[in-house]
Amino acid sequence: MTQTFEADFLVRWLAAVAQAVDREADRLTELDSAIGDADHGANLRRGFAAVTETLAEDPPATPGAVLTAAGRQLISTVGGASGPLYGTLLRRTGKTLGDDERVTREQLAEALGSGVAAVSQLGGAQVGDKTMLDALTPAVEGLRESFGAGRAAAEEGALATVPLRARKGRASYLGERSVGHQDPGATSSALLFAALDETARAETPGVEEAS
C-alpha cells in the first residue's frame, strides 16, 4: 500500500527545516561570506522561524495549502534573493499539489519539480551555475525513488558546487575566485531534503517505505 501524507506532515517538515536552519545558520553565513553577502544564514533563520510561527497559529487544512502559506511567508519576511527563491519554490509546489487532503511521495516529488522549474525561471539559473538548483534538481529526481535518495542527491549536489565557477547571482561577480567554495544556497537546499527524510522516518519509525 502506498504511503500518503496529510497537512500535519508538511507542517512537521517545515518545523524540522527551521530547526536545521537555526542549527546551521552560522555555517551558512560563513559560506555566504566567502562568495555572497554574508546574510544567508540569518535571513533563512528569520524566514523559517516566521513560517513555523504562522503555521502553528493557523494550520492549513491540506498539504498544498501548508506549502503555499509557507512560501508567502518567506517572500514577505526574507530579504535578498533567498526569500523570493525559496518562497517561489514552496508556493509553486503547494499550488501544484492543489486541494488534495493526502499526497504521496511521488506527488510531492512531482510538485517540487514544478517548484524547482519556477525557481530556475525566476533566477535564470540552470544546473552547473553554482546555485541552489545544483542541489534541488537532483534531489527531486532522487525523491521519486525514496526520501533517503532525495536527501543523498541533495547533499551530493551541494558538495559538487565546490569546484564550480559561479555563473549566476552575486557570486558570479567573483569569477574564478568563486571556485573552491561550496554554494550556500545549495547547502541550505540540502537541509530541506535532509529534514524531509528525517520527518518521513519519524512518521513510520522502523518501517520501510511502501512502494
PDB file of C-alpha atoms in Angstrom:
ATOM      1  CA  MET A   1       0.000   0.000   0.000  1.00  0.00           C
ATOM      2  CA  THR A   2       1.304   3.430  -0.947  1.00  0.00           C
ATOM      3  CA  GLN A   3       2.054   5.717   1.974  1.00  0.00           C
ATOM      4  CA  THR A   4       0.273   9.073   1.955  1.00  0.00           C
ATOM      5  CA  PHE A   5       0.798  12.245   3.962  1.00  0.00           C
ATOM      6  CA  GLU A   6      -1.569  14.831   5.389  1.00  0.00           C
ATOM      7  CA  ALA A   7      -1.074  18.527   6.101  1.00  0.00           C
ATOM      8  CA  ASP A   8       0.436  17.953   9.536  1.00  0.00           C
ATOM      9  CA  PHE A   9       3.309  16.034   7.941  1.00  0.00           C
ATOM     10  CA  LEU A  10       4.219  19.081   5.878  1.00  0.00           C
ATOM     11  CA  VAL A  11       3.953  21.286   8.978  1.00  0.00           C
ATOM     12  CA  ARG A  12       6.350  18.975  10.833  1.00  0.00           C
ATOM     13  CA  TRP A  13       8.711  19.002   7.850  1.00  0.00           C
ATOM     14  CA  LEU A  14       8.915  22.786   7.798  1.00  0.00           C
ATOM     15  CA  ALA A  15       9.389  22.887  11.570  1.00  0.00           C
ATOM     16  CA  ALA A  16      12.311  20.470  11.107  1.00  0.00           C
ATOM     17  CA  VAL A  17      13.701  22.730   8.375  1.00  0.00           C
ATOM     18  CA  ALA A  18      13.506  25.694  10.765  1.00  0.00           C
ATOM     19  CA  GLN A  19      15.421  23.725  13.404  1.00  0.00           C
ATOM     20  CA  ALA A  20      18.065  22.659  10.894  1.00  0.00           C
ATOM     21  CA  VAL A  21      18.491  26.194   9.565  1.00  0.00           C
ATOM     22  CA  ASP A  22      18.775  27.539  13.094  1.00  0.00           C
ATOM     23  CA  ARG A  23      21.406  24.933  13.907  1.00  0.00           C
ATOM     24  CA  GLU A  24      23.374  25.543  10.688  1.00  0.00           C
ATOM     25  CA  ALA A  25      22.845  29.312  10.344  1.00  0.00           C
ATOM     26  CA  ASP A  26      26.402  30.230  11.283  1.00  0.00           C
ATOM     27  CA  ARG A  27      27.802  27.757   8.760  1.00  0.00           C
ATOM     28  CA  LEU A  28      25.505  29.066   6.034  1.00  0.00           C
ATOM     29  CA  THR A  29      26.593  32.625   6.791  1.00  0.00           C
ATOM     30  CA  GLU A  30      30.236  31.562   6.760  1.00  0.00           C
ATOM     31  CA  LEU A  31      29.804  30.019   3.319  1.00  0.00           C
ATOM     32  CA  ASP A  32      27.957  33.129   2.146  1.00  0.00           C
ATOM     33  CA  SER A  33      30.668  35.420   3.474  1.00  0.00           C
ATOM     34  CA  ALA A  34      33.121  33.862   1.018  1.00  0.00           C
ATOM     35  CA  ILE A  35      31.050  34.407  -2.131  1.00  0.00           C
ATOM     36  CA  GLY A  36      27.963  36.414  -1.162  1.00  0.00           C
ATOM     37  CA  ASP A  37      26.527  38.971   1.248  1.00  0.00           C
ATOM     38  CA  ALA A  38      27.187  37.018   4.470  1.00  0.00           C
ATOM     39  CA  ASP A  39      23.488  37.066   5.372  1.00  0.00           C
ATOM     40  CA  HIS A  40      22.141  33.739   4.079  1.00  0.00           C
ATOM     41  CA  GLY A  41      22.012  32.012   7.451  1.00  0.00           C
ATOM     42  CA  ALA A  42      20.444  34.940   9.277  1.00  0.00           C
ATOM     43  CA  ASN A  43      17.874  35.524   6.538  1.00  0.00           C
ATOM     44  CA  LEU A  44      16.753  31.904   6.390  1.00  0.00           C
ATOM     45  CA  ARG A  45      16.688  31.599  10.179  1.00  0.00           C
ATOM     46  CA  ARG A  46      14.323  34.551  10.384  1.00  0.00           C
ATOM     47  CA  GLY A  47      12.214  33.324   7.481  1.00  0.00           C
ATOM     48  CA  PHE A  48      11.671  29.746   8.603  1.00  0.00           C
ATOM     49  CA  ALA A  49      11.066  30.840  12.197  1.00  0.00           C
ATOM     50  CA  ALA A  50       8.258  33.037  10.843  1.00  0.00           C
ATOM     51  CA  VAL A  51       6.933  30.131   8.780  1.00  0.00           C
ATOM     52  CA  THR A  52       6.795  27.880  11.849  1.00  0.00           C
ATOM     53  CA  GLU A  53       5.008  30.543  13.861  1.00  0.00           C
ATOM     54  CA  THR A  54       2.475  31.215  11.105  1.00  0.00           C
ATOM     55  CA  LEU A  55       1.656  27.543  10.589  1.00  0.00           C
ATOM     56  CA  ALA A  56       1.288  26.977  14.342  1.00  0.00           C
ATOM     57  CA  GLU A  57      -1.121  29.890  14.697  1.00  0.00           C
ATOM     58  CA  ASP A  58      -3.365  28.902  11.796  1.00  0.00           C
ATOM     59  CA  PRO A  59      -2.619  25.388  10.486  1.00  0.00           C
ATOM     60  CA  PRO A  60      -3.768  24.979   6.871  1.00  0.00           C
ATOM     61  CA  ALA A  61      -6.011  22.017   6.093  1.00  0.00           C
ATOM     62  CA  THR A  62      -4.174  20.486   3.125  1.00  0.00           C
ATOM     63  CA  PRO A  63      -0.536  19.787   2.166  1.00  0.00           C
ATOM     64  CA  GLY A  64      -0.772  22.225  -0.724  1.00  0.00           C
ATOM     65  CA  ALA A  65      -2.134  24.983   1.497  1.00  0.00           C
ATOM     66  CA  VAL A  66       0.687  24.428   4.007  1.00  0.00           C
ATOM     67  CA  LEU A  67       3.367  24.965   1.380  1.00  0.00           C
ATOM     68  CA  THR A  68       1.568  27.876  -0.258  1.00  0.00           C
ATOM     69  CA  ALA A  69       1.265  29.668   3.094  1.00  0.00           C
ATOM     70  CA  ALA A  70       4.905  28.948   3.902  1.00  0.00           C
ATOM     71  CA  GLY A  71       6.023  30.329   0.557  1.00  0.00           C
ATOM     72  CA  ARG A  72       4.051  33.532   1.035  1.00  0.00           C
ATOM     73  CA  GLN A  73       5.559  33.974   4.478  1.00  0.00           C
ATOM     74  CA  LEU A  74       9.113  33.550   3.203  1.00  0.00           C
ATOM     75  CA  ILE A  75       8.587  36.091   0.439  1.00  0.00           C
ATOM     76  CA  SER A  76       7.232  38.655   2.899  1.00  0.00           C
ATOM     77  CA  THR A  77       9.823  38.002   5.626  1.00  0.00           C
ATOM     78  CA  VAL A  78      13.163  37.259   3.981  1.00  0.00           C
ATOM     79  CA  GLY A  79      15.226  39.866   2.197  1.00  0.00           C
ATOM     80  CA  GLY A  80      17.756  39.358  -0.546  1.00  0.00           C
ATOM     81  CA  ALA A  81      17.405  36.642  -3.141  1.00  0.00           C
ATOM     82  CA  SER A  82      16.688  33.713  -0.837  1.00  0.00           C
ATOM     83  CA  GLY A  83      13.207  34.880   0.198  1.00  0.00           C
ATOM     84  CA  PRO A  84      11.768  35.098  -3.319  1.00  0.00           C
ATOM     85  CA  LEU A  85      13.556  31.925  -4.422  1.00  0.00           C
ATOM     86  CA  TYR A  86      12.557  29.703  -1.511  1.00  0.00           C
ATOM     87  CA  GLY A  87       9.147  31.346  -1.401  1.00  0.00           C
ATOM     88  CA  THR A  88       8.617  30.595  -5.077  1.00  0.00           C
ATOM     89  CA  LEU A  89       9.765  27.007  -4.578  1.00  0.00           C
ATOM     90  CA  LEU A  90       7.221  26.343  -1.838  1.00  0.00           C
ATOM     91  CA  ARG A  91       4.354  28.367  -3.317  1.00  0.00           C
ATOM     92  CA  ARG A  92       4.558  26.696  -6.714  1.00  0.00           C
ATOM     93  CA  THR A  93       4.885  23.283  -5.069  1.00  0.00           C
ATOM     94  CA  GLY A  94       1.813  23.982  -2.952  1.00  0.00           C
ATOM     95  CA  LYS A  95      -0.233  25.210  -5.898  1.00  0.00           C
ATOM     96  CA  THR A  96       0.731  22.147  -7.912  1.00  0.00           C
ATOM     97  CA  LEU A  97      -0.414  19.839  -5.102  1.00  0.00           C
ATOM     98  CA  GLY A  98      -3.794  21.559  -5.197  1.00  0.00           C
ATOM     99  CA  ASP A  99      -6.541  20.765  -2.699  1.00  0.00           C
ATOM    100  CA  ASP A 100      -5.884  17.069  -2.083  1.00  0.00           C
ATOM    101  CA  GLU A 101      -6.092  16.180   1.604  1.00  0.00           C
ATOM    102  CA  ARG A 102      -3.405  13.497   1.299  1.00  0.00           C
ATOM    103  CA  VAL A 103      -0.438  13.235  -1.062  1.00  0.00           C
ATOM    104  CA  THR A 104       2.063  10.524  -1.925  1.00  0.00           C
ATOM    105  CA  ARG A 105       5.831  10.885  -2.037  1.00  0.00           C
ATOM    106  CA  GLU A 106       5.617  10.671  -5.815  1.00  0.00           C
ATOM    107  CA  GLN A 107       3.084  13.508  -5.932  1.00  0.00           C
ATOM    108  CA  LEU A 108       5.284  15.617  -3.653  1.00  0.00           C
ATOM    109  CA  ALA A 109       8.293  14.947  -5.899  1.00  0.00           C
ATOM    110  CA  GLU A 110       6.314  15.920  -8.984  1.00  0.00           C
ATOM    111  CA  ALA A 111       5.080  19.117  -7.329  1.00  0.00           C
ATOM    112  CA  LEU A 112       8.552  20.014  -6.081  1.00  0.00           C
ATOM    113  CA  GLY A 113       9.756  19.544  -9.632  1.00  0.00           C
ATOM    114  CA  SER A 114       7.382  22.272 -10.752  1.00  0.00           C
ATOM    115  CA  GLY A 115       8.648  24.433  -7.892  1.00  0.00           C
ATOM    116  CA  VAL A 116      12.241  23.929  -8.956  1.00  0.00           C
ATOM    117  CA  ALA A 117      11.313  24.843 -12.535  1.00  0.00           C
ATOM    118  CA  ALA A 118       9.772  28.076 -11.233  1.00  0.00           C
ATOM    119  CA  VAL A 119      12.954  28.846  -9.285  1.00  0.00           C
ATOM    120  CA  SER A 120      15.023  28.284 -12.424  1.00  0.00           C
ATOM    121  CA  GLN A 121      12.783  30.613 -14.389  1.00  0.00           C
ATOM    122  CA  LEU A 122      12.855  33.297 -11.690  1.00  0.00           C
ATOM    123  CA  GLY A 123      16.614  33.294 -11.243  1.00  0.00           C
ATOM    124  CA  GLY A 124      17.584  32.353 -14.780  1.00  0.00           C
ATOM    125  CA  ALA A 125      19.902  29.634 -13.476  1.00  0.00           C
ATOM    126  CA  GLN A 126      20.494  26.044 -14.540  1.00  0.00           C
ATOM    127  CA  VAL A 127      22.297  23.080 -13.028  1.00  0.00           C
ATOM    128  CA  GLY A 128      26.030  23.785 -13.114  1.00  0.00           C
ATOM    129  CA  ASP A 129      25.708  27.521 -12.429  1.00  0.00           C
ATOM    130  CA  LYS A 130      26.688  27.022  -8.749  1.00  0.00           C
ATOM    131  CA  THR A 131      23.280  27.829  -7.227  1.00  0.00           C
ATOM    132  CA  MET A 132      20.603  26.110  -5.154  1.00  0.00           C
ATOM    133  CA  LEU A 133      19.494  24.321  -8.339  1.00  0.00           C
ATOM    134  CA  ASP A 134      22.594  22.136  -8.162  1.00  0.00           C
ATOM    135  CA  ALA A 135      21.085  20.538  -5.048  1.00  0.00           C
ATOM    136  CA  LEU A 136      17.365  20.931  -5.770  1.00  0.00           C
ATOM    137  CA  THR A 137      17.288  19.371  -9.221  1.00  0.00           C
ATOM    138  CA  PRO A 138      18.961  16.048  -8.346  1.00  0.00           C
ATOM    139  CA  ALA A 139      17.083  15.983  -5.029  1.00  0.00           C
ATOM    140  CA  VAL A 140      13.724  15.975  -6.797  1.00  0.00           C
ATOM    141  CA  GLU A 141      14.867  13.131  -9.038  1.00  0.00           C
ATOM    142  CA  GLY A 142      16.059  11.192  -6.002  1.00  0.00           C
ATOM    143  CA  LEU A 143      12.795  11.828  -4.187  1.00  0.00           C
ATOM    144  CA  ARG A 144      10.955   9.981  -6.955  1.00  0.00           C
ATOM    145  CA  GLU A 145      12.785   6.889  -5.669  1.00  0.00           C
ATOM    146  CA  SER A 146      12.730   7.485  -1.898  1.00  0.00           C
ATOM    147  CA  PHE A 147      13.099  10.172   0.773  1.00  0.00           C
ATOM    148  CA  GLY A 148      16.601   8.926   1.528  1.00  0.00           C
ATOM    149  CA  ALA A 149      17.627   9.091  -2.117  1.00  0.00           C
ATOM    150  CA  GLY A 150      16.366  12.670  -2.310  1.00  0.00           C
ATOM    151  CA  ARG A 151      18.433  13.615   0.706  1.00  0.00           C
ATOM    152  CA  ALA A 152      21.582  11.918  -0.599  1.00  0.00           C
ATOM    153  CA  ALA A 153      21.248  13.525  -4.019  1.00  0.00           C
ATOM    154  CA  ALA A 154      20.785  16.985  -2.488  1.00  0.00           C
ATOM    155  CA  GLU A 155      23.837  16.599  -0.272  1.00  0.00           C
ATOM    156  CA  GLU A 156      25.956  15.311  -3.165  1.00  0.00           C
ATOM    157  CA  GLY A 157      24.727  18.182  -5.333  1.00  0.00           C
ATOM    158  CA  ALA A 158      25.713  20.736  -2.717  1.00  0.00           C
ATOM    159  CA  LEU A 159      29.210  19.269  -2.389  1.00  0.00           C
ATOM    160  CA  ALA A 160      29.548  19.219  -6.172  1.00  0.00           C
ATOM    161  CA  THR A 161      29.299  23.037  -6.250  1.00  0.00           C
ATOM    162  CA  VAL A 162      32.749  23.417  -4.653  1.00  0.00           C
ATOM    163  CA  PRO A 163      34.796  23.177  -7.900  1.00  0.00           C
ATOM    164  CA  LEU A 164      32.282  25.122  -9.978  1.00  0.00           C
ATOM    165  CA  ARG A 165      32.627  28.710 -11.121  1.00  0.00           C
ATOM    166  CA  ALA A 166      29.527  30.728 -10.257  1.00  0.00           C
ATOM    167  CA  ARG A 167      27.599  31.956 -13.282  1.00  0.00           C
ATOM    168  CA  LYS A 168      24.572  33.481 -11.526  1.00  0.00           C
ATOM    169  CA  GLY A 169      23.970  35.688  -8.506  1.00  0.00           C
ATOM    170  CA  ARG A 170      26.392  37.814  -6.538  1.00  0.00           C
ATOM    171  CA  ALA A 171      28.978  35.025  -6.503  1.00  0.00           C
ATOM    172  CA  SER A 172      29.300  35.317 -10.288  1.00  0.00           C
ATOM    173  CA  TYR A 173      30.951  38.714  -9.831  1.00  0.00           C
ATOM    174  CA  LEU A 174      33.944  36.927  -8.291  1.00  0.00           C
ATOM    175  CA  GLY A 175      34.720  34.958 -11.436  1.00  0.00           C
ATOM    176  CA  GLU A 176      37.414  32.361 -10.812  1.00  0.00           C
ATOM    177  CA  ARG A 177      37.572  33.330  -7.136  1.00  0.00           C
ATOM    178  CA  SER A 178      34.215  31.616  -6.627  1.00  0.00           C
ATOM    179  CA  VAL A 179      35.877  28.273  -7.372  1.00  0.00           C
ATOM    180  CA  GLY A 180      36.677  26.215  -4.273  1.00  0.00           C
ATOM    181  CA  HIS A 181      33.727  27.399  -2.176  1.00  0.00           C
ATOM    182  CA  GLN A 182      30.528  25.449  -1.510  1.00  0.00           C
ATOM    183  CA  ASP A 183      27.446  27.333  -2.590  1.00  0.00           C
ATOM    184  CA  PRO A 184      25.362  28.461   0.427  1.00  0.00           C
ATOM    185  CA  GLY A 185      22.050  28.175  -1.435  1.00  0.00           C
ATOM    186  CA  ALA A 186      22.762  24.602  -2.470  1.00  0.00           C
ATOM    187  CA  THR A 187      23.818  23.872   1.104  1.00  0.00           C
ATOM    188  CA  SER A 188      20.585  25.205   2.591  1.00  0.00           C
ATOM    189  CA  SER A 189      18.594  23.362  -0.079  1.00  0.00           C
ATOM    190  CA  ALA A 190      20.207  20.133   1.099  1.00  0.00           C
ATOM    191  CA  LEU A 191      18.962  20.933   4.607  1.00  0.00           C
ATOM    192  CA  LEU A 192      15.390  20.945   3.276  1.00  0.00           C
ATOM    193  CA  PHE A 193      15.690  17.421   1.938  1.00  0.00           C
ATOM    194  CA  ALA A 194      17.557  16.138   4.987  1.00  0.00           C
ATOM    195  CA  ALA A 195      14.707  17.450   7.139  1.00  0.00           C
ATOM    196  CA  LEU A 196      12.169  15.837   4.808  1.00  0.00           C
ATOM    197  CA  ASP A 197      13.905  12.471   5.103  1.00  0.00           C
ATOM    198  CA  GLU A 198      14.066  12.739   8.892  1.00  0.00           C
ATOM    199  CA  THR A 199      10.394  13.715   9.096  1.00  0.00           C
ATOM    200  CA  ALA A 200       9.408  10.754   6.929  1.00  0.00           C
ATOM    201  CA  ARG A 201      11.476   8.375   9.073  1.00  0.00           C
ATOM    202  CA  ALA A 202       9.759   9.687  12.202  1.00  0.00           C
ATOM    203  CA  GLU A 203       6.386   9.112  10.536  1.00  0.00           C
ATOM    204  CA  THR A 204       6.922   5.355  10.367  1.00  0.00           C
ATOM    205  CA  PRO A 205       9.898   4.505  12.609  1.00  0.00           C
ATOM    206  CA  GLY A 206      11.474   1.164  11.812  1.00  0.00           C
ATOM    207  CA  VAL A 207       9.189   0.587   8.842  1.00  0.00           C
ATOM    208  CA  GLU A 208      10.393   0.513   5.256  1.00  0.00           C
ATOM    209  CA  GLU A 209       8.550   2.910   2.970  1.00  0.00           C
ATOM    210  CA  ALA A 210       5.878   1.126   0.985  1.00  0.00           C
ATOM    211  CA  SER A 211       6.278   1.055  -2.781  1.00  0.00           C
TER     212      SER A 211
END
